[in-house]
Amino acid sequence: MQERKQGIVIVSNRLPVTLEVAESGALHARPSAGGLVSALQSLPKRDNAWIGWTGSSIEPSAEARAALGAASLSSGFRMCPVFLSKEEISKFYLGFANEIVWPLFHDLQSRCNFDPSYWRAYQEVNAGFATQVLKMANTGDLVWIHDYQLMLVATHLRNAGMRNRLAYFHHIPFPSPDIFEKLPWGKQLLQGLLHHEVIGFQTDRDLQNFLSCYRKLLRGEVTAKGRLVELRCGGLHSVASAFPIGIDADAFETVAGGGAAGKRLAEIRETLGDCALILGVDRLDYTKGIIERLRAFEIFLEQHPGSHRKVTLVQVIVPSRSDVPKYQELKGEVERLVASINGRFTDLGWTPVQFMYRGLPHAELLAYYRAADVALVTPLKDGMNLVAKEFCACQLDRKGVLVLSKFAGAAQQLKAGALLVNPNDWQSVADSIAQALAMDAREKERRMKVLQRSVHKNNVSQWLDHISATVEMYSRTRAPEPRGELAAAVGF
Ligand code: GDG
């Protein structure tokens, strides 16, 4: 195995590629889209490694490793796969992660299935990830663990004696204690987080909820230090803070203004004619508020007959977790509701809701962002929501309006320019659609400028800089290991 110099070891549930069998029968690694992948593309291409699951139940083989090796060359990360068996996928990923933590942390406890066999699988798979980290990490590497699937990896690393700096970033919301306490294994998860020197959340809301759970369940000490919070508990010492994730706003702006997006934009505009475009873009998930949004749009159509033939809702849904029965049911529910709204309001040459159940190529997605008169980003709850930020970055003509759920983490930064709504209040969402469509051009431009300033200022490099500066500062005050490697690795 080739030696790596000091750098960053990223650990996330999924690798930035999915291993799959191509039509030819050969294995290949297909790049996967998503917020984390695009965020970490901004890390300088040094000696960084990425540990994660391959995204399939394909077993380890020389061919699988060769396919991942080829992907390592093109991505700039050395891909270190974790292979999961069908049972591990079912109990750890579909079970503990998606039937317990995901719904609970989005305040949807009635959707949880607290099966104890899921917990056993979660502990075992987290131990498996830790084994891979122990194999890959050099002394002095920063090990940066991502998200709710891997809250116990640090426990296993520390038990095995690892002394590297460990950082954790939590991408989804953190719930309040009355919800978190429903989890039979909550204490172990909190203790697991405390093994990291730096623990990051998306927003103050999540940080405060985490601190309330920590005080209530672990009774540890908390000391505020500017925007950081120091935690001391049972001999462990960490800092926690909110580091809202951003996008590479310049890159989005450039692609949105480029030839491929421009060509598609012209086609979209020609097809729509005088119809205003209302846009929804989401992964298929019940937290994204898709049903509630469609209900709100139906109310809008009912109450504004003058808008008929003059407005079209394009809803893009990227397939996600399609093996899980609850997600299949949601897809059926969306299809039935779209059909019912269209059945009620469609007129010759006008279909009010156009529904695409597939991921769009990047440039085409950006053309839709650019073309949209209104973006409806109305999750019931969301850690951040990058779609809201991407829409703003791509609004080169500043003619669009962002209607944003106040329960999305992004609302904290975007509230000054967006129309904020409660997604459960369908009438208020319908009213905001009407307000957005009626807004005069100067007001739209003023609001969009405010939004664009925010997404450019709080961009992904700033997110990486804040986290790396915190790790650096914190390791300087306490760790005896050699320092300076992280700053060098991220070009800080
Ligand atoms: C988790 C948290 C947090 C969507 N449709 C297409 C497409 N996308 C890309 C978007 C965006 C990403 O997927 C979705 O990001 P979100 O932030 O909206 O949502 P989650 O997947 O739930 O992510 C979330 C995030 O982590 C980051 O910390 O914001 O709160 O839940 O980047 O552009 N990409 C392409 N075609 C599509 O049709 N190419």
Short mmCIF file of N, CA and C in Angstrom, two decimals, residues 193-194 196-199 201 207-208 210-212 214-215 219-234 236-243 470-471 473-479:
data_model
loop_
_atom_site.label_atom_id
_atom_site.label_comp_id
_atom_site.label_asym_id
_atom_site.label_seq_id
_atom_site.Cartn_x
_atom_site.Cartn_y
_atom_site.Cartn_z
N LEU A 193 -19.95 11.50 20.84
CA LEU A 193 -19.61 12.81 20.26
C LEU A 193 -18.52 13.50 21.06
N LEU A 194 -18.52 13.30 22.38
CA LEU A 194 -17.54 13.99 23.23
C LEU A 194 -16.11 13.50 23.02
N HIS A 196 -14.69 13.63 20.24
CA HIS A 196 -14.08 14.51 19.23
C HIS A 196 -13.63 15.78 19.93
N GLU A 197 -12.52 16.35 19.46
CA GLU A 197 -12.09 17.63 20.04
C GLU A 197 -13.02 18.75 19.60
N VAL A 198 -13.48 18.69 18.34
CA VAL A 198 -14.36 19.74 17.84
C VAL A 198 -15.65 19.09 17.32
N ILE A 199 -16.78 19.63 17.79
CA ILE A 199 -18.09 19.09 17.39
C ILE A 199 -18.85 20.24 16.73
N PHE A 201 -22.12 21.91 14.47
CA PHE A 201 -23.54 21.83 14.10
C PHE A 201 -23.82 22.88 13.04
N LEU A 207 -27.08 23.56 18.06
CA LEU A 207 -26.08 23.62 19.13
C LEU A 207 -26.79 23.70 20.49
N GLN A 208 -27.77 24.58 20.59
CA GLN A 208 -28.46 24.76 21.87
C GLN A 208 -29.21 23.47 22.26
N PHE A 210 -28.36 20.42 21.40
CA PHE A 210 -27.33 19.47 21.81
C PHE A 210 -26.89 19.78 23.25
N LEU A 211 -26.66 21.06 23.55
CA LEU A 211 -26.19 21.43 24.89
C LEU A 211 -27.23 21.07 25.95
N SER A 212 -28.50 21.27 25.62
CA SER A 212 -29.56 20.92 26.59
C SER A 212 -29.55 19.41 26.84
N TYR A 214 -26.97 17.37 26.49
CA TYR A 214 -25.71 17.08 27.18
C TYR A 214 -25.84 17.39 28.68
N ARG A 215 -26.43 18.57 28.98
CA ARG A 215 -26.59 18.95 30.40
C ARG A 215 -27.52 17.97 31.09
N ARG A 219 -24.82 15.62 32.43
CA ARG A 219 -24.54 16.55 33.54
C ARG A 219 -23.11 17.08 33.51
N GLY A 220 -22.60 17.33 32.29
CA GLY A 220 -21.22 17.85 32.17
C GLY A 220 -21.17 19.37 32.29
N GLU A 221 -19.93 19.89 32.32
CA GLU A 221 -19.73 21.35 32.46
C GLU A 221 -19.80 22.02 31.08
N VAL A 222 -20.25 23.26 31.06
CA VAL A 222 -20.32 24.04 29.82
C VAL A 222 -19.75 25.43 30.09
N THR A 223 -18.77 25.87 29.29
CA THR A 223 -18.24 27.23 29.45
C THR A 223 -18.28 27.92 28.09
N ALA A 224 -18.95 29.07 28.01
CA ALA A 224 -19.01 29.80 26.73
C ALA A 224 -17.70 30.53 26.50
N LYS A 225 -17.15 30.42 25.26
CA LYS A 225 -15.90 31.14 24.90
C LYS A 225 -16.14 31.77 23.55
N GLY A 226 -16.71 32.96 23.53
CA GLY A 226 -17.05 33.60 22.26
C GLY A 226 -18.09 32.76 21.54
N ARG A 227 -17.82 32.44 20.25
CA ARG A 227 -18.83 31.64 19.55
C ARG A 227 -18.63 30.14 19.76
N LEU A 228 -17.61 29.80 20.58
CA LEU A 228 -17.41 28.39 20.91
C LEU A 228 -17.95 28.08 22.31
N VAL A 229 -18.18 26.80 22.56
CA VAL A 229 -18.61 26.37 23.88
C VAL A 229 -17.67 25.25 24.29
N GLU A 230 -17.05 25.39 25.46
CA GLU A 230 -16.17 24.31 25.95
C GLU A 230 -16.97 23.34 26.79
N LEU A 231 -16.68 22.06 26.55
CA LEU A 231 -17.41 21.02 27.29
C LEU A 231 -16.40 20.17 28.05
N ARG A 232 -16.67 19.91 29.33
CA ARG A 232 -15.82 19.01 30.13
C ARG A 232 -16.73 18.01 30.82
N CYS A 233 -16.40 16.75 30.59
CA CYS A 233 -17.28 15.73 31.15
C CYS A 233 -16.52 14.42 31.26
N GLY A 234 -16.46 13.85 32.47
CA GLY A 234 -15.83 12.55 32.69
C GLY A 234 -14.44 12.45 32.11
N LEU A 236 -13.26 14.01 29.59
CA LEU A 236 -13.21 14.40 28.17
C LEU A 236 -13.37 15.91 28.05
N HIS A 237 -12.75 16.47 27.01
CA HIS A 237 -12.71 17.92 26.86
C HIS A 237 -12.87 18.23 25.37
N SER A 238 -13.94 18.95 25.02
CA SER A 238 -14.20 19.26 23.60
C SER A 238 -14.67 20.70 23.46
N VAL A 239 -14.71 21.18 22.21
CA VAL A 239 -15.42 22.43 21.95
C VAL A 239 -16.51 22.15 20.93
N ALA A 240 -17.63 22.86 21.08
CA ALA A 240 -18.73 22.72 20.13
C ALA A 240 -19.10 24.11 19.62
N SER A 241 -19.61 24.15 18.40
CA SER A 241 -20.04 25.44 17.85
C SER A 241 -20.96 25.21 16.65
N ALA A 242 -21.59 26.30 16.20
CA ALA A 242 -22.36 26.24 14.95
C ALA A 242 -21.47 26.71 13.81
N PHE A 243 -21.39 25.89 12.76
CA PHE A 243 -20.63 26.23 11.54
C PHE A 243 -21.58 26.00 10.36
N THR A 470 -10.75 26.40 14.02
CA THR A 470 -11.15 25.96 15.36
C THR A 470 -10.34 24.72 15.77
N VAL A 471 -10.18 23.79 14.85
CA VAL A 471 -9.40 22.58 15.16
C VAL A 471 -7.97 22.99 15.49
N MET A 473 -6.73 25.97 16.48
CA MET A 473 -6.62 26.74 17.71
C MET A 473 -6.77 25.82 18.91
N TYR A 474 -7.71 24.91 18.80
CA TYR A 474 -8.01 24.06 19.94
C TYR A 474 -6.89 23.05 20.17
N SER A 475 -6.30 22.51 19.08
CA SER A 475 -5.23 21.54 19.30
C SER A 475 -3.98 22.25 19.84
N ARG A 476 -3.83 23.55 19.51
CA ARG A 476 -2.69 24.30 20.03
C ARG A 476 -2.79 24.44 21.55
N THR A 477 -4.03 24.60 22.04
CA THR A 477 -4.17 24.82 23.49
C THR A 477 -4.08 23.52 24.28
N ARG A 478 -4.28 22.36 23.62
CA ARG A 478 -4.31 21.18 24.47
C ARG A 478 -3.50 19.96 24.00
N ALA A 479 -3.35 19.77 22.68
CA ALA A 479 -2.78 18.49 22.25
C ALA A 479 -1.27 18.55 22.14
#
